[in-house]
PDB file of C-alpha atoms in Angstrom:
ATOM      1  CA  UNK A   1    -104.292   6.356 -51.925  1.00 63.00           C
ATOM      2  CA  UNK A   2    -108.421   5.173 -52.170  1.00 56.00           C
ATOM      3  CA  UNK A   3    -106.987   2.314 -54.300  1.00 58.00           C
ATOM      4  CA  UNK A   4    -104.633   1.104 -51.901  1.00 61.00           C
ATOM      5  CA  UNK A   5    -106.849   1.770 -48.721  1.00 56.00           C
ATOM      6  CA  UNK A   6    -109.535  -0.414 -50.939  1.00 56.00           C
ATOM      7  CA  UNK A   7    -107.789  -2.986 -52.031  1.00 59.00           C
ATOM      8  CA  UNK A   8    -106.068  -3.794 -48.034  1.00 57.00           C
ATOM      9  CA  UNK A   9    -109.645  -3.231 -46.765  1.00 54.00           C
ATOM     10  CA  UNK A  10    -111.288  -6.016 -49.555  1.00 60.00           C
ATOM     11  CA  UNK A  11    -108.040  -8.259 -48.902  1.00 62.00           C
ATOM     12  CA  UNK A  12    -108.590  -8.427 -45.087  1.00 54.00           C
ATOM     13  CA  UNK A  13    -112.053  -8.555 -45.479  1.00 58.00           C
ATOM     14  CA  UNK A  14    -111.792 -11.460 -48.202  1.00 68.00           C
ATOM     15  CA  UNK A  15    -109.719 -13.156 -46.196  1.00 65.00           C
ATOM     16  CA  UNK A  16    -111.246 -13.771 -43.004  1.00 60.00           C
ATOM     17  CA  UNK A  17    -114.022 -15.999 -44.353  1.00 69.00           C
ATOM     18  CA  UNK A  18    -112.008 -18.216 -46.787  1.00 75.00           C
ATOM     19  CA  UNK A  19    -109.822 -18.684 -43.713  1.00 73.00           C
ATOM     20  CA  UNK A  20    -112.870 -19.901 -41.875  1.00 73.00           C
ATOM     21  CA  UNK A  21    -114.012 -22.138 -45.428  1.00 80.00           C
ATOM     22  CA  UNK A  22    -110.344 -23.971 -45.687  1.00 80.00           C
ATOM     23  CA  UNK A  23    -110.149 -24.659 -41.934  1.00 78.00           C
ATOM     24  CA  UNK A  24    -113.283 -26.502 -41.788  1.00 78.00           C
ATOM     25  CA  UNK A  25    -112.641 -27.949 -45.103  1.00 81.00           C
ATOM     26  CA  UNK A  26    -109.399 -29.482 -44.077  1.00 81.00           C
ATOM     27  CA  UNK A  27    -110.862 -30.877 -40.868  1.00 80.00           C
ATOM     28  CA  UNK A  28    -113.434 -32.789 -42.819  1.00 80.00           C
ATOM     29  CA  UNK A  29    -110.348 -33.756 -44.765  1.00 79.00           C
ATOM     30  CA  UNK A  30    -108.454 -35.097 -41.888  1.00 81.00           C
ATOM     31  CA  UNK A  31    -111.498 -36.849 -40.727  1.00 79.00           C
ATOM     32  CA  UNK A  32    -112.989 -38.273 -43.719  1.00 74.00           C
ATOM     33  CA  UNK A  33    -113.404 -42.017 -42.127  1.00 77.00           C
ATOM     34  CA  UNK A  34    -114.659 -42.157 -38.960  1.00 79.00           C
ATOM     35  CA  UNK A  35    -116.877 -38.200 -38.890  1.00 77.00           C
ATOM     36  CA  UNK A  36    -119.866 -38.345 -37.575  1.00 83.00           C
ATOM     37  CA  UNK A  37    -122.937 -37.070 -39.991  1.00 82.00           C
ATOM     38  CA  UNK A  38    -123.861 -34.113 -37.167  1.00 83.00           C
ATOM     39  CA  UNK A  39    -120.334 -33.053 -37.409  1.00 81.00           C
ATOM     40  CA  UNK A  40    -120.562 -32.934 -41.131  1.00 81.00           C
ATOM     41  CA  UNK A  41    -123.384 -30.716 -41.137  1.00 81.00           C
ATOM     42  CA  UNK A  42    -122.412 -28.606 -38.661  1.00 81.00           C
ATOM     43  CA  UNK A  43    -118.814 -28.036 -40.235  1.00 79.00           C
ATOM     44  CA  UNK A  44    -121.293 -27.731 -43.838  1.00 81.00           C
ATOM     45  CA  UNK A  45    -122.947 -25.596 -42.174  1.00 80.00           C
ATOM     46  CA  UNK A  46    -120.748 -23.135 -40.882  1.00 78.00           C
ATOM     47  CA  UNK A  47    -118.326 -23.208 -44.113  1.00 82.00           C
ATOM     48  CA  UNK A  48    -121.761 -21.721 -46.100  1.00 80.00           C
ATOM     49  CA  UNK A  49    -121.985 -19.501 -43.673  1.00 73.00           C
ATOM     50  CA  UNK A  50    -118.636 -18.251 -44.148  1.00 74.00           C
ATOM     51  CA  UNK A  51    -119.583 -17.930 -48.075  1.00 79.00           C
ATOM     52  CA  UNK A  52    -122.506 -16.290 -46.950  1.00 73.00           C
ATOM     53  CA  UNK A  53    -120.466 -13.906 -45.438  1.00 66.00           C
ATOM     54  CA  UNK A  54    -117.938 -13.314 -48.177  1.00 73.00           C
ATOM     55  CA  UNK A  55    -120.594 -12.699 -50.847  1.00 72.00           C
ATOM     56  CA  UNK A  56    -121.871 -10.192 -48.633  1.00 63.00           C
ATOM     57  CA  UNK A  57    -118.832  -8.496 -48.477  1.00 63.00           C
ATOM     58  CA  UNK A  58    -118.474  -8.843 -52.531  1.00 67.00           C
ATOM     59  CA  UNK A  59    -121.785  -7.475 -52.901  1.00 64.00           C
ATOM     60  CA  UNK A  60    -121.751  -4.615 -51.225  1.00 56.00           C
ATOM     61  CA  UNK A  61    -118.650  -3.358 -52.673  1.00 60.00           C
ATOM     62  CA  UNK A  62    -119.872  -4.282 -56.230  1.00 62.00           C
ATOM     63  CA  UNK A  63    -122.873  -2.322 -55.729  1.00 57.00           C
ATOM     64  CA  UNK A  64    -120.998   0.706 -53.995  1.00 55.00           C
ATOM     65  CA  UNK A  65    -119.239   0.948 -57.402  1.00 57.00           C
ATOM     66  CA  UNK A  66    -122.740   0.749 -59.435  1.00 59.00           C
ATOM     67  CA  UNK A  67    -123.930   4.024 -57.327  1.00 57.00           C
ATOM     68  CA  UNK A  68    -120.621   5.730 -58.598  1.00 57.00           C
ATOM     69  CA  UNK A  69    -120.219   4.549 -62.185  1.00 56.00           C
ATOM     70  CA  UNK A  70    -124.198   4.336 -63.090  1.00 57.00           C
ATOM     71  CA  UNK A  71    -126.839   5.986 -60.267  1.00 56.00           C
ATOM     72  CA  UNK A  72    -129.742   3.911 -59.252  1.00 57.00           C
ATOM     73  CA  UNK A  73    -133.238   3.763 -61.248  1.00 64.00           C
ATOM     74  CA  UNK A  74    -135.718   5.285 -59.219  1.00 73.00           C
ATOM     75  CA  UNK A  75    -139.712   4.533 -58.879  1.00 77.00           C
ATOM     76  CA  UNK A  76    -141.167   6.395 -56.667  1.00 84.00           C
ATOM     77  CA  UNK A  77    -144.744   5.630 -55.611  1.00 88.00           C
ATOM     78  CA  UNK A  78    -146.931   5.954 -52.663  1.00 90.00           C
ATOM     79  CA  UNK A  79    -145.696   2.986 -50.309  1.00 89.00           C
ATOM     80  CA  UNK A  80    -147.276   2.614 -47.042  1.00 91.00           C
ATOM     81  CA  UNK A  81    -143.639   2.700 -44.925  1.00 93.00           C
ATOM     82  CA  UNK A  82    -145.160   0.240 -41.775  1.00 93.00           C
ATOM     83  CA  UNK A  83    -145.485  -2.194 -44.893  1.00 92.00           C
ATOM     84  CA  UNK A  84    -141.968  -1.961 -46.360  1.00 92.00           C
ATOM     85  CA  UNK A  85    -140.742  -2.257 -42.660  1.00 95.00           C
ATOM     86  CA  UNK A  86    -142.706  -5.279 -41.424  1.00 94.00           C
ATOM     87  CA  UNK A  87    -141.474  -7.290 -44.955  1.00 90.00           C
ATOM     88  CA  UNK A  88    -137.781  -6.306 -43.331  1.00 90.00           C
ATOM     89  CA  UNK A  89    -138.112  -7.360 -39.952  1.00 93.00           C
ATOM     90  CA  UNK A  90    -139.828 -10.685 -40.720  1.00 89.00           C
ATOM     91  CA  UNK A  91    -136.994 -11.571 -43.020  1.00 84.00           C
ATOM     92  CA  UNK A  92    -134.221 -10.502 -40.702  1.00 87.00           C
ATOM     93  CA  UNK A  93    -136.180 -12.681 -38.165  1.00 89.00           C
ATOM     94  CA  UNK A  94    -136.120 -15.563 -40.002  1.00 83.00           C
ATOM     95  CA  UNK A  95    -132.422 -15.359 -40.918  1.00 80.00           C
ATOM     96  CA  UNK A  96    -131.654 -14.406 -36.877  1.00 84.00           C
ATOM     97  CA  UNK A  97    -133.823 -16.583 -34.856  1.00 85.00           C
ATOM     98  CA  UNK A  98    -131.830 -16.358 -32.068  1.00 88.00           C
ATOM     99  CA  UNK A  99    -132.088 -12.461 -32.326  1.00 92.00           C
ATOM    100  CA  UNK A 100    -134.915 -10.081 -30.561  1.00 95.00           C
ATOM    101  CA  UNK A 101    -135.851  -7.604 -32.950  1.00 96.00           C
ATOM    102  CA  UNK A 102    -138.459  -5.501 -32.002  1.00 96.00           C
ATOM    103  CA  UNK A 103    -140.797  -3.494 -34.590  1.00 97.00           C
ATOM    104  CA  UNK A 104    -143.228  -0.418 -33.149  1.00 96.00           C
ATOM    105  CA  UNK A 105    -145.218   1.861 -36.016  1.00 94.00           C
ATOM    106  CA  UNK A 106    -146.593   4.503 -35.173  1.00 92.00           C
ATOM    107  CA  UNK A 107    -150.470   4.883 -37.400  1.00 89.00           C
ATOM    108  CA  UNK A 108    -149.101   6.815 -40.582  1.00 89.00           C
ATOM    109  CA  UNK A 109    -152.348   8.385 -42.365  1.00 83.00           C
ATOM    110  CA  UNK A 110    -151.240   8.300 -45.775  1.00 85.00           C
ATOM    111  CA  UNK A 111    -148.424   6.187 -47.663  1.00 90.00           C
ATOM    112  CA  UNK A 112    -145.475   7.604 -48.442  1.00 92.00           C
ATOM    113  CA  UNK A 113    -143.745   8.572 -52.178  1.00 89.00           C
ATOM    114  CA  UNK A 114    -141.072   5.890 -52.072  1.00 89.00           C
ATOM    115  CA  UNK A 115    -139.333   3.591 -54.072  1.00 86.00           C
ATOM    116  CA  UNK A 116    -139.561   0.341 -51.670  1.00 86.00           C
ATOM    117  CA  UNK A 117    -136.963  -1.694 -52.934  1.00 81.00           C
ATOM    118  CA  UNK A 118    -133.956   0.800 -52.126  1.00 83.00           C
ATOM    119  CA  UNK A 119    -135.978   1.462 -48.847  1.00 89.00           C
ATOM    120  CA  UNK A 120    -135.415  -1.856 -48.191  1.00 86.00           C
ATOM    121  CA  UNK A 121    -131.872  -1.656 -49.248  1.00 81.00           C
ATOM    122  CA  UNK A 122    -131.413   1.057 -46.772  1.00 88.00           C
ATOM    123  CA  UNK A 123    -133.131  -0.096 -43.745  1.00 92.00           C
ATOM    124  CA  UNK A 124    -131.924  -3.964 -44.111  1.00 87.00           C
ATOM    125  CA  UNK A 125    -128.031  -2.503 -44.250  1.00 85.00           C
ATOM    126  CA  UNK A 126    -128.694  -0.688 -40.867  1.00 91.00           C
ATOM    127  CA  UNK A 127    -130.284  -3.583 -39.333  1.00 92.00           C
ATOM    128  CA  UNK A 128    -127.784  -5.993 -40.487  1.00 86.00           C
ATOM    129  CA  UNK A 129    -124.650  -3.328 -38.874  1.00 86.00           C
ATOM    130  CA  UNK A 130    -127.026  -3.054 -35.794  1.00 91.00           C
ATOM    131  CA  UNK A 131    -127.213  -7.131 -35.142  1.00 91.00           C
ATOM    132  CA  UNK A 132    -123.476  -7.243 -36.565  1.00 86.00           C
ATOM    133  CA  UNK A 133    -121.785  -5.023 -34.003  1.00 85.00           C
ATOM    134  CA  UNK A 134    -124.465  -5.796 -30.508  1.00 90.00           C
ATOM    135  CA  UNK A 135    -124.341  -8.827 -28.320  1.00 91.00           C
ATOM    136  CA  UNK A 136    -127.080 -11.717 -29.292  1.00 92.00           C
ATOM    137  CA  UNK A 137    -128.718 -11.629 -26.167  1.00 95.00           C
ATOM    138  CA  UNK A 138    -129.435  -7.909 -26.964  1.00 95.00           C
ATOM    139  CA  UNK A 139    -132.363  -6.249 -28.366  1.00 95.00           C
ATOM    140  CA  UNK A 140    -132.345  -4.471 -31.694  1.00 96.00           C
ATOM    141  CA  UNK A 141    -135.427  -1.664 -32.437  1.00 96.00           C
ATOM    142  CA  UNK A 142    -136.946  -0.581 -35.475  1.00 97.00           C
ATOM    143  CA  UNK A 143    -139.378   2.618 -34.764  1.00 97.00           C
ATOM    144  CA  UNK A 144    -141.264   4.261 -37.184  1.00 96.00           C
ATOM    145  CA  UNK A 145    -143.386   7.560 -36.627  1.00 95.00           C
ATOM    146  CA  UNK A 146    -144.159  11.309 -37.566  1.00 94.00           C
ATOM    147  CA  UNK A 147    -142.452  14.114 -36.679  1.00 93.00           C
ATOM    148  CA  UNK A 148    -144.174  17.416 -38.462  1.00 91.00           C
ATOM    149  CA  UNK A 149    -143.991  16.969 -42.065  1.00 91.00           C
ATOM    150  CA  UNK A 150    -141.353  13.894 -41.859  1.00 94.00           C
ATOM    151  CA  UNK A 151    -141.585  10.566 -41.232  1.00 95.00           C
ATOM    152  CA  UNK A 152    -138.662   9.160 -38.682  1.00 96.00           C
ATOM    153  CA  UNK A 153    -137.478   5.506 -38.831  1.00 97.00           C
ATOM    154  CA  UNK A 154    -135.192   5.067 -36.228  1.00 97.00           C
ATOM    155  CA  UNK A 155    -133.145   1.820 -35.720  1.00 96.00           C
ATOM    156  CA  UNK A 156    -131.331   1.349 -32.932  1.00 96.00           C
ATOM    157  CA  UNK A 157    -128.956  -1.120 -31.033  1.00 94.00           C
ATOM    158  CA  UNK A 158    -127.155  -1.561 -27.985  1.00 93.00           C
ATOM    159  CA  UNK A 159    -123.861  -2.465 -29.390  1.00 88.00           C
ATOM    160  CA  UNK A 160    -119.895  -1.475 -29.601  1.00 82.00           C
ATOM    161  CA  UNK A 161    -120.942   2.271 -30.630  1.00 83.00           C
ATOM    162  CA  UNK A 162    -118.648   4.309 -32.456  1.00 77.00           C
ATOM    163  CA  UNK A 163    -115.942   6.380 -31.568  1.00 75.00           C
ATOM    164  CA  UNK A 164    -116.363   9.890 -31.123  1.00 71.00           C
ATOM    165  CA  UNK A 165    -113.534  11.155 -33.403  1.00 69.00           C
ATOM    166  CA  UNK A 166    -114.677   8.708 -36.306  1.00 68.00           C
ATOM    167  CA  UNK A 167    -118.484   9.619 -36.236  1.00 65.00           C
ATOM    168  CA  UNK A 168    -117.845  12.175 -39.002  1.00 69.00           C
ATOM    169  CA  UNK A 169    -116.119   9.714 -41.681  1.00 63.00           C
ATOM    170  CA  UNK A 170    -118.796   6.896 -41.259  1.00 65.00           C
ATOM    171  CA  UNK A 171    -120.449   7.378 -43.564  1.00 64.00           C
ATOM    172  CA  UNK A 172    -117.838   7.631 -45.897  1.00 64.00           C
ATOM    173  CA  UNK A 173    -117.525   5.302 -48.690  1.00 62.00           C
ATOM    174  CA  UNK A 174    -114.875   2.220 -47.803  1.00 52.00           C
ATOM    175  CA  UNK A 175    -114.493   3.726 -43.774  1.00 54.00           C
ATOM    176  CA  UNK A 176    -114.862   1.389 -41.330  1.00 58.00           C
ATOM    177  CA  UNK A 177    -114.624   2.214 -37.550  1.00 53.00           C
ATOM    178  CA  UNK A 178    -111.531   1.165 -35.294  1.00 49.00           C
ATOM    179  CA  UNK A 179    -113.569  -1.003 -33.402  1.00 42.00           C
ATOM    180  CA  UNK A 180    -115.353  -2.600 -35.826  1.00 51.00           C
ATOM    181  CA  UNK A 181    -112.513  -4.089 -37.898  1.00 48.00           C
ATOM    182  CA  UNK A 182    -112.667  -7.523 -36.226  1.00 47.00           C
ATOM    183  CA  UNK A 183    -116.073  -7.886 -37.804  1.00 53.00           C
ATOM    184  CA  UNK A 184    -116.090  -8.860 -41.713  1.00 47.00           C
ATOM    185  CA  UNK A 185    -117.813  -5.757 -43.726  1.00 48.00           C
ATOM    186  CA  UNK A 186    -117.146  -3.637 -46.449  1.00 47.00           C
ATOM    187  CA  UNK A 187    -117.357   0.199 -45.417  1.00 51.00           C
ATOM    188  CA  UNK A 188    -120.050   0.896 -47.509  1.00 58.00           C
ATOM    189  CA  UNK A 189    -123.325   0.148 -46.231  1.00 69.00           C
ATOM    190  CA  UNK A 190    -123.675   3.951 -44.402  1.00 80.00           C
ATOM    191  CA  UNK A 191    -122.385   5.250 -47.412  1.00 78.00           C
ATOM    192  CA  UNK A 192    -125.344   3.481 -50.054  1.00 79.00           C
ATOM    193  CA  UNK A 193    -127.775   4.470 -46.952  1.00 85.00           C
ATOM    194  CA  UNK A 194    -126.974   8.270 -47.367  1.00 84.00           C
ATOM    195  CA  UNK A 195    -127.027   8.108 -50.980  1.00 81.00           C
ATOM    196  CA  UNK A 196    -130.457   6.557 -50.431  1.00 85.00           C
ATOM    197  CA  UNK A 197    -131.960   9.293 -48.227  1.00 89.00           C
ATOM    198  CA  UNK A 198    -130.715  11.692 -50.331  1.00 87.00           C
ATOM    199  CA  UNK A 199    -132.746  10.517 -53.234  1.00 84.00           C
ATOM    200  CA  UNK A 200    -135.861  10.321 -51.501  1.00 89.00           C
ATOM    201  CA  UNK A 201    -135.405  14.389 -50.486  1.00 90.00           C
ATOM    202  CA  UNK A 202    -134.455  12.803 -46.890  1.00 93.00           C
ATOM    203  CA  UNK A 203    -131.205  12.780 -44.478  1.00 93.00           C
ATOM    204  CA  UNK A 204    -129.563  10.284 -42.323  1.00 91.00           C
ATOM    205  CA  UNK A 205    -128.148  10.964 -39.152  1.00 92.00           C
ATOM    206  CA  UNK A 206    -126.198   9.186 -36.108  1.00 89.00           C
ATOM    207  CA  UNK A 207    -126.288   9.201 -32.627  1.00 91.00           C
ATOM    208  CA  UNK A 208    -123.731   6.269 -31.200  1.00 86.00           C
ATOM    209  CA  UNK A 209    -122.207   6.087 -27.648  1.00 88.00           C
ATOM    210  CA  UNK A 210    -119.303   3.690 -26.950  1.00 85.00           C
ATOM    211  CA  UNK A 211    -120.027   0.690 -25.894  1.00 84.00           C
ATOM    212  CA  UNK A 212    -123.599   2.043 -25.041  1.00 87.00           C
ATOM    213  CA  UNK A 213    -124.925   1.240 -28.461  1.00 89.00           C
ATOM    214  CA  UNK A 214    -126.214   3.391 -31.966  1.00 90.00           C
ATOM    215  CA  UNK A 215    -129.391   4.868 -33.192  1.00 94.00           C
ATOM    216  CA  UNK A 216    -129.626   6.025 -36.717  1.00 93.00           C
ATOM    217  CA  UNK A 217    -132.506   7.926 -37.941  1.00 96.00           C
ATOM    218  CA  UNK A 218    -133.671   8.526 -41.298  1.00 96.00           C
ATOM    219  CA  UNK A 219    -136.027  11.539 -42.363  1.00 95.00           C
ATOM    220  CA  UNK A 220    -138.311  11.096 -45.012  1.00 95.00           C
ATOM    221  CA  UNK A 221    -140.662  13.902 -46.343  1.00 92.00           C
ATOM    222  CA  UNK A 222    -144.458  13.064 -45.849  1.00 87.00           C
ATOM    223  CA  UNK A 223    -145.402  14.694 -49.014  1.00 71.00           C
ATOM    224  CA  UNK A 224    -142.856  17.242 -50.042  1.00 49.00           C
ATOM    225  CA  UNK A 225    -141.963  17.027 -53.693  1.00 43.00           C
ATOM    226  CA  UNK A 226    -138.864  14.985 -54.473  1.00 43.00           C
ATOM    227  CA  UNK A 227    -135.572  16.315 -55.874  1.00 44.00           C
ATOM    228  CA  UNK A 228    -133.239  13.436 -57.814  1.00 43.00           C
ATOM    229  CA  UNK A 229    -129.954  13.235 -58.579  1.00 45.00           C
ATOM    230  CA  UNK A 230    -128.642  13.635 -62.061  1.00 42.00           C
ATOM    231  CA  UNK A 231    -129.066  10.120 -63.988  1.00 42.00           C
ATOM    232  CA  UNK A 232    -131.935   8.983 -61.677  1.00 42.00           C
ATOM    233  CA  UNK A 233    -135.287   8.506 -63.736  1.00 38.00           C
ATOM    234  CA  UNK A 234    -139.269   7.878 -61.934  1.00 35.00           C
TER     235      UNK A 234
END
């Protein structure tokens, strides 16, 4: 049943962006003698963003099966977290520069034991759903601060939300919302998220309202000592 739920979700999800690549490509086609050059880039423009797309979708389900088959390396190090975050905003940024995104860090007096690259993994698949499934002319916040012996990073948009019966399966591997269907994805970026926070002792958690928008929070210890998974090595 998992292989057949997989393999319509990867076909639908496949398919909506090659539609998108052989439409424009047969346009230019049609029009081969008499397009104008800012027609050709546009249409070039949007076909790469359709690949763009669909090797997004490819790579997240390749690396969902990496997590299962062969757990991620870990190097955990102190990190100063307002760091990490500020490298991820200024890249989303300059892929969305349309796109408000608003950073606010809290003064953190020590770094963090992290490993920053699957930080980053985690935090850029949240802010990529949280631009995804909210209007452009909407604001989407990343917040950072302390909470007793945890540090919060909270990132939040005022998007399509989630449905209330489905907020228990999202973050279940290949699970996409109802409502989010129309939208290419794979199902698995909440999924990699969790598996993240659970590796760096933390938790993820979700608090969506329909229509209204989504805030997910992730808890990371201050300095509590870490616990890994079987297979994951410092």
């Amino acid at each position: 049943t998992q292989q057949r739920n997989f393999i319509t979700m990867a076909s639908h999800e496949i398919r909506t962006p090659l539609t998108g690549i052989d439409g424009h490509a047969r346009r230019l086609e049609r029009q081969a003698d008499h397009v104008a050059p800012a027609e050709i880039a546009e249409r070039a423009g949007r076909i790469r963003a359709a690949v763009r797309r669909l090797t997004q979708v490819v790579e997240s389900v390749t690396r969902a099966a990496q997590w299962d088959q062969d757990p991620a390396e870990v190097h955990l190090r102190p990190h100063a977290l307002p760091s990490v975050l500020a490298d991820i905003v200024q890249r989303a940024r300059e892929e969305n520069p349309q796109r408000a995104i608003l950073l606010t860090c809290a003064p953190f007096p020590q770094p963090l034991r992290l490993d920053p690259a699957l930080l980053d993994q985690a935090v850029t698949n949240l802010l990529g759903n949280a631009l995804k499934y909210s209007d452009p002319s909407t604001t989407v916040s990343i917040t950072a601060r302390m909470d007793g012996d945890w540090a919060l990073v909270e990132v939040e948009d005022q998007g399509i939300g989630i449905p209330e019966a489905e907020r228990e399966q999202i973050r279940t591997r290949f699970f996409r919302a109802s409502n989010a269907r129309a939208t290419v994805g794979s199902g698995v970026g909440l999924y990699i998220v969790d598996q993240i926070m659970a590796i760096h002792g933390g938790t993820m958690s979700i608090d969506s309202r329909l229509n209204e928008g989504t805030r997910v929070t992730l808890r990371l210890p201050l300095s509590s000592p870490i616990s890994l998974p079987e297979g994951a090595s410092l």
